[in-house]
Coordinates of C-alpha atoms and ligand atoms in Angstrom, one line a residue:
M1 CA 94.3 -3.8 24.1
S2 CA 92.5 -1.1 25.7
K3 CA 93.6 2.5 26.1
V4 CA 92.4 5.1 28.7
T5 CA 93.4 8.6 29.0
V6 CA 92.5 10.5 32.0
V7 CA 92.9 14.5 31.9
G8 CA 93.5 16.2 34.9
A9 CA 95.9 14.5 37.6
G10 CA 94.0 15.9 40.6
N11 CA 91.9 14.6 43.2
V12 CA 89.3 13.1 40.9
G13 CA 91.5 12.4 37.9
A14 CA 94.2 10.5 39.9
T15 CA 91.6 8.4 41.7
C16 CA 89.9 7.4 38.7
A17 CA 93.3 6.2 37.2
N18 CA 93.7 4.4 40.5
V19 CA 90.4 2.7 40.2
L20 CA 91.1 2.0 36.6
V21 CA 94.5 0.2 37.3
T22 CA 93.5 -1.4 40.6
Q23 CA 90.6 -3.1 39.0
G24 CA 92.2 -4.0 35.6
I25 CA 89.8 -2.1 33.8
A26 CA 91.9 -1.0 31.0
D27 CA 95.4 -2.5 29.5
E28 CA 96.7 0.9 29.4
V29 CA 96.2 4.0 31.2
V30 CA 97.7 7.6 30.5
L31 CA 97.2 10.4 33.2
I32 CA 98.0 13.9 31.7
D33 CA 98.0 17.4 33.5
I34 CA 99.3 21.0 32.5
K35 CA 101.0 21.1 36.1
E36 CA 104.8 20.0 35.7
G37 CA 105.4 16.5 37.4
L38 CA 101.9 15.9 38.8
S39 CA 101.0 13.2 36.6
E40 CA 104.2 11.6 36.5
G41 CA 104.4 11.4 40.3
K42 CA 100.9 10.4 40.9
A43 CA 101.3 7.7 37.9
M44 CA 104.6 6.6 39.7
D45 CA 103.3 6.5 43.1
I46 CA 100.3 4.2 41.7
M47 CA 102.4 1.9 39.8
Q48 CA 104.8 1.1 42.8
T49 CA 101.5 -0.6 44.3
A50 CA 101.5 -2.9 41.3
N51 CA 103.6 -5.6 42.9
I52 CA 101.7 -5.4 46.2
L53 CA 98.2 -5.6 44.8
N54 CA 99.4 -7.7 41.8
L55 CA 98.3 -5.4 39.1
D56 CA 98.7 -5.8 35.3
T57 CA 97.6 -2.4 34.0
R58 CA 100.3 0.0 32.5
L59 CA 100.0 3.5 34.1
T60 CA 102.0 6.4 32.8
G61 CA 102.1 10.2 33.7
V62 CA 102.9 13.0 31.0
T63 CA 102.7 16.8 31.4
N64 CA 100.8 18.2 28.6
D65 CA 102.1 16.0 25.9
Y66 CA 99.0 14.7 24.0
E67 CA 101.1 12.7 21.7
K68 CA 101.4 10.1 24.4
T69 CA 97.5 9.7 24.8
A70 CA 97.3 8.6 20.9
G71 CA 94.9 5.8 20.1
S72 CA 92.9 6.2 23.3
D73 CA 89.5 4.3 23.3
V74 CA 88.1 6.4 26.1
V75 CA 89.2 9.9 27.5
V76 CA 88.2 11.0 30.8
I77 CA 88.1 14.9 31.2
T78 CA 88.5 16.0 34.9
S79 CA 90.3 19.1 34.2
G80 CA 89.4 22.3 35.6
I81 CA 88.9 24.0 38.9
P82 CA 86.7 22.1 41.8
R83 CA 84.2 24.3 43.8
K84 CA 85.0 25.4 47.4
P85 CA 82.8 25.5 50.4
G86 CA 79.5 27.6 49.7
M87 CA 80.2 27.7 45.8
T88 CA 77.8 26.1 43.4
R89 CA 78.9 23.9 40.6
E90 CA 77.5 26.5 38.1
E91 CA 80.0 29.1 39.2
L92 CA 82.8 27.4 37.8
I93 CA 81.8 27.7 34.1
G94 CA 83.7 30.6 33.1
V95 CA 87.2 29.0 33.9
N96 CA 86.3 25.4 33.1
A97 CA 84.6 26.0 29.7
G98 CA 87.9 27.2 28.2
I99 CA 90.0 24.2 29.8
V100 CA 87.3 21.8 28.5
K101 CA 87.2 23.0 25.1
S102 CA 91.0 23.1 24.3
V103 CA 91.5 19.8 26.3
T104 CA 88.9 18.3 23.8
D105 CA 90.5 19.5 20.8
N106 CA 93.8 18.2 21.8
V107 CA 92.8 14.7 22.9
L108 CA 90.6 14.5 19.5
K109 CA 93.6 15.1 17.5
Y110 CA 95.4 12.1 18.7
S111 CA 92.5 9.9 19.4
P112 CA 89.7 10.7 16.7
N113 CA 87.7 7.8 17.7
A114 CA 87.6 8.2 21.5
I115 CA 84.6 8.0 23.5
I116 CA 84.5 11.1 26.0
V117 CA 83.6 11.0 29.4
C118 CA 83.1 14.7 30.8
V119 CA 83.5 14.9 34.8
S120 CA 84.7 18.6 34.9
N121 CA 81.8 21.1 36.4
P122 CA 79.1 22.3 35.7
M123 CA 79.0 18.7 34.0
D124 CA 75.9 19.1 32.2
T125 CA 77.0 22.2 30.5
M126 CA 80.5 21.2 29.9
T127 CA 79.1 17.9 28.5
Y128 CA 76.9 20.1 26.2
L129 CA 79.9 22.3 25.2
I130 CA 81.7 19.3 23.7
H131 CA 78.7 18.3 21.8
K132 CA 78.4 22.1 20.4
T133 CA 82.1 22.4 19.6
S134 CA 83.4 18.9 18.7
G135 CA 81.1 17.8 16.0
L136 CA 81.2 14.0 17.5
P137 CA 78.1 11.9 17.3
K138 CA 76.0 12.0 20.5
N139 CA 76.5 8.6 21.2
R140 CA 80.3 9.1 21.7
I141 CA 79.8 12.1 24.8
I142 CA 78.9 11.1 28.3
G143 CA 78.6 13.2 31.2
M144 CA 79.4 11.5 34.3
G145 CA 77.3 12.9 37.3
G146 CA 74.2 10.6 37.7
A147 CA 76.5 7.8 38.2
L148 CA 77.9 9.6 41.3
D149 CA 74.5 10.9 42.5
S150 CA 73.0 7.2 42.3
A151 CA 75.6 5.8 44.2
R152 CA 75.4 8.5 47.1
F153 CA 71.2 7.8 46.8
K154 CA 72.1 4.1 47.4
Y155 CA 74.5 4.9 50.3
F156 CA 72.1 7.1 52.2
L157 CA 69.4 4.3 51.5
S158 CA 71.4 1.7 52.6
V159 CA 72.3 3.7 55.9
A160 CA 68.7 4.0 56.6
L161 CA 67.9 0.8 56.0
G162 CA 70.9 -0.7 57.9
A163 CA 71.5 -2.7 54.7
N164 CA 74.5 -3.7 52.5
P165 CA 74.7 -0.8 49.5
N166 CA 75.0 -3.6 47.1
E167 CA 71.4 -4.8 47.5
I168 CA 69.9 -1.3 47.1
E169 CA 68.6 -0.3 43.6
G170 CA 68.1 3.7 43.4
I171 CA 68.8 5.9 40.2
V172 CA 69.2 10.0 40.2
I173 CA 68.3 11.7 36.8
G174 CA 67.9 15.3 35.9
G175 CA 70.7 17.9 36.3
H176 CA 73.9 17.1 38.4
G177 CA 73.1 20.2 40.7
D178 CA 72.3 20.5 44.3
T179 CA 69.0 21.5 43.4
T180 CA 68.5 20.1 39.7
M181 CA 69.0 16.5 40.6
I182 CA 66.2 14.2 41.1
P183 CA 66.6 11.0 43.0
L184 CA 63.6 8.4 42.2
V185 CA 62.4 7.6 45.2
R186 CA 59.5 5.7 43.9
Y187 CA 62.1 3.3 42.0
A188 CA 64.4 3.3 45.0
A189 CA 64.2 -0.5 46.2
Y190 CA 65.5 -3.0 48.6
R191 CA 66.3 -6.5 46.8
G192 CA 63.4 -5.6 44.7
I193 CA 61.0 -4.4 47.8
P194 CA 60.2 -0.8 46.9
A195 CA 61.8 1.5 49.8
S196 CA 58.6 3.2 50.5
T197 CA 57.2 0.4 52.0
L198 CA 60.4 -0.4 54.2
M199 CA 60.6 3.3 55.6
P200 CA 58.3 6.2 56.7
A201 CA 58.0 8.9 54.2
E202 CA 59.9 11.3 56.1
Q203 CA 62.7 9.3 56.2
L204 CA 62.8 8.8 52.4
E205 CA 62.3 12.5 51.9
K206 CA 65.5 13.0 54.0
V207 CA 67.6 10.3 52.0
A208 CA 66.6 12.2 49.0
A209 CA 67.5 15.4 50.5
D210 CA 70.6 14.2 51.7
T211 CA 71.8 12.9 48.1
M212 CA 71.0 16.2 46.6
V213 CA 73.4 18.0 48.9
G214 CA 75.8 15.0 49.3
G215 CA 78.5 16.9 47.3
A216 CA 78.1 20.1 48.9
T217 CA 78.1 18.5 52.6
L218 CA 81.6 16.6 51.6
T219 CA 82.9 20.2 50.1
K220 CA 82.0 21.6 53.6
L221 CA 83.8 18.7 55.5
L222 CA 86.7 18.5 53.0
G223 CA 87.4 22.2 52.1
T224 CA 87.1 20.9 48.4
S225 CA 85.0 18.8 46.4
A226 CA 85.1 15.0 47.1
W227 CA 87.0 12.6 45.0
Y228 CA 86.9 9.2 46.0
A229 CA 83.4 8.4 44.8
P230 CA 83.5 10.8 42.0
G231 CA 86.7 8.9 40.6
A232 CA 85.3 5.7 41.1
A233 CA 82.0 6.7 39.3
A234 CA 83.9 7.8 36.2
A235 CA 86.2 4.6 36.2
Q236 CA 82.5 2.7 36.5
V237 CA 81.4 4.7 33.2
V238 CA 84.8 3.7 31.6
G239 CA 84.5 0.2 32.7
A240 CA 81.1 -0.3 31.1
V241 CA 82.1 1.1 27.8
I242 CA 85.6 -0.9 27.6
G243 CA 83.8 -4.0 28.6
D244 CA 80.9 -3.3 26.3
Q245 CA 78.7 -4.2 29.4
K246 CA 75.4 -2.9 28.4
K247 CA 75.1 -1.6 31.7
L248 CA 72.1 1.1 32.7
I249 CA 73.8 3.9 34.2
S250 CA 72.4 7.7 34.5
C251 CA 74.5 9.6 32.2
S252 CA 74.2 13.2 31.0
A253 CA 73.1 12.7 27.3
L254 CA 72.0 14.8 24.5
L255 CA 68.4 14.8 24.4
E256 CA 66.4 15.0 21.3
G257 CA 62.9 14.5 22.3
E258 CA 63.3 12.1 25.0
Y259 CA 61.7 13.0 28.3
G260 CA 59.9 15.8 26.3
E261 CA 63.3 17.4 26.1
K262 CA 65.7 18.6 23.4
D263 CA 69.1 20.5 22.7
L264 CA 70.6 19.9 26.2
C265 CA 72.7 17.5 28.1
I266 CA 71.3 16.1 31.2
G267 CA 71.2 13.0 33.5
V268 CA 68.7 10.2 32.1
P269 CA 69.4 6.3 32.3
C270 CA 71.7 5.1 29.5
I271 CA 72.5 1.7 28.5
L272 CA 76.5 2.0 28.0
G273 CA 78.3 -0.2 25.6
K274 CA 81.3 -0.4 23.3
N275 CA 79.7 2.5 21.2
G276 CA 79.1 4.7 24.2
I277 CA 75.5 5.6 25.0
E278 CA 73.7 3.0 23.0
K279 CA 70.2 3.8 24.3
I280 CA 68.5 6.2 26.3
V281 CA 65.7 4.1 28.5
E282 CA 62.7 6.4 29.0
F283 CA 61.4 5.6 32.4
D284 CA 57.5 6.0 32.9
L285 CA 57.5 9.2 35.1
N286 CA 54.4 10.3 37.1
E287 CA 53.2 14.0 36.8
E288 CA 55.3 15.4 39.5
E289 CA 58.4 13.6 38.4
K290 CA 57.9 15.1 34.9
E291 CA 57.5 18.4 36.2
L292 CA 60.9 18.1 38.4
F293 CA 62.2 17.0 35.2
R294 CA 60.8 20.0 33.2
K295 CA 62.3 22.3 36.0
S296 CA 65.7 20.6 36.0
A297 CA 66.0 20.9 32.2
E298 CA 65.0 24.5 32.4
A299 CA 67.9 25.4 35.0
V300 CA 70.4 23.7 32.8
H301 CA 69.2 25.5 29.8
K302 CA 69.9 28.6 31.9
T303 CA 73.3 27.6 32.7
N304 CA 74.1 26.6 29.0
S305 CA 73.2 30.0 27.9
A306 CA 76.2 31.5 29.8
L307 CA 78.4 29.7 27.0
S308 CA 79.5 31.5 24.2
C309 CA 79.7 28.9 21.7
Ligands
NAD1 N1 80.9 15.2 37.6 C1 80.9 14.8 38.8 O1 80.1 14.1 39.3 C2 82.1 15.6 39.7 C3 82.6 15.2 41.0 C4 83.5 15.8 41.4 C5 84.3 16.7 41.1 N2 84.0 17.2 39.8 C6 84.7 18.3 38.9 O2 86.0 17.6 38.4 C7 86.9 18.6 38.4 C8 88.2 18.2 39.0 O3 88.0 18.1 40.4 P1 89.5 17.9 41.1 O4 88.7 17.9 42.5 O5 89.9 16.6 40.6 O6 90.0 19.0 41.0 P2 91.8 19.3 41.0 O7 92.0 20.7 41.3 O8 92.1 18.3 42.2 O9 92.1 18.8 40.0 C9 92.1 19.4 38.5 C10 93.4 19.1 37.8 O10 93.3 19.6 36.5 C11 94.3 20.2 36.0 N3 94.2 21.1 34.7 C12 93.7 22.4 34.7 N4 93.7 22.9 33.5 C13 94.3 21.9 32.8 C14 94.5 21.4 31.4 N5 94.4 22.7 30.4 N6 95.0 20.6 31.0 C15 95.0 19.4 31.6 N7 94.9 19.5 33.0 C16 94.5 20.8 33.5 C17 95.0 20.9 37.3 O11 96.5 21.0 37.2 C18 94.5 19.9 38.5 O12 95.6 19.0 38.6 C19 86.2 19.7 38.7 O13 85.7 20.8 38.0 C20 85.1 19.3 40.0 O14 84.0 20.4 40.0 C21 83.0 16.6 39.3

């Protein structure tokens, strides 16, 4: 029996819960929020699709009652405020740090063995905050950002190539920020064929640029930050852990010398399995990519310095 808790029944949390249920990723899902009735309502709405969609997962919604989350294998933290048009993810740090810290304390009280998936922004810094304050081993703290950014990269590649997104390879590493993420264009491929041989350099550069502002573009269109792909990407990470899938997914992980950096959480290729981050895979970066990663790490360190822990 697998149990997953999703904290925050807002746009991203409810979408994540919906994907967990509709794809049967966990046997039991608990959706929890501080807003009275919100998680109960969203859970009931989702569960009313059970008969239509032939679903087996049990989803319940609770208001701030952490006892109901007891014994969770994985906890996804989406609680906090999202950005509005024109805002950066980094501007959310003040409010979200307090929320993420108190939520982590609460979930670990009832699920001391859980693997934590942090979604709240600024995600790399919130993931680092959990490291600093929870005392959990580093493999049990996963930041979700690279899974989403890589999905967006593959989407834009597929549009440029007129191809099926499922046949595209692409990964984004570095910080989860508009200027800090690094779409690894050199490793992007269509059915194993380097994307750089299939389109002009300027087009590939535009794909990378569109990826980097992918979140901001949607925030402008929607008036708040996106949720379908973020929720699905969080569920993908949960599925890799619950299913012990050993999938390579870009996640924010604590570095201790990997990629030449330490004492920060930042997006790197990770193998995910039942123990959480089971391995950080070190890609062979060229000098230009190494410099981009160094700059990205510098920016994440700077945001981390605003934390009071
Ligand atoms: N990492 C990523 O790739 C990624 C992608 C999209 C959004 N995000 C971030 O995810 C977070 C959620 O975004 P959203 O669009 O779902 O926002 P939202 O406002 O729709 O939902 C947030 C929910 O958190 C709840 N909440 C606030 N404080 C809480 C607490 N202490 N305990 C429990 N619940 C609490 C709110 O009541 C609200 O329902 C934001 O910080 C956003 O920036 C991250």
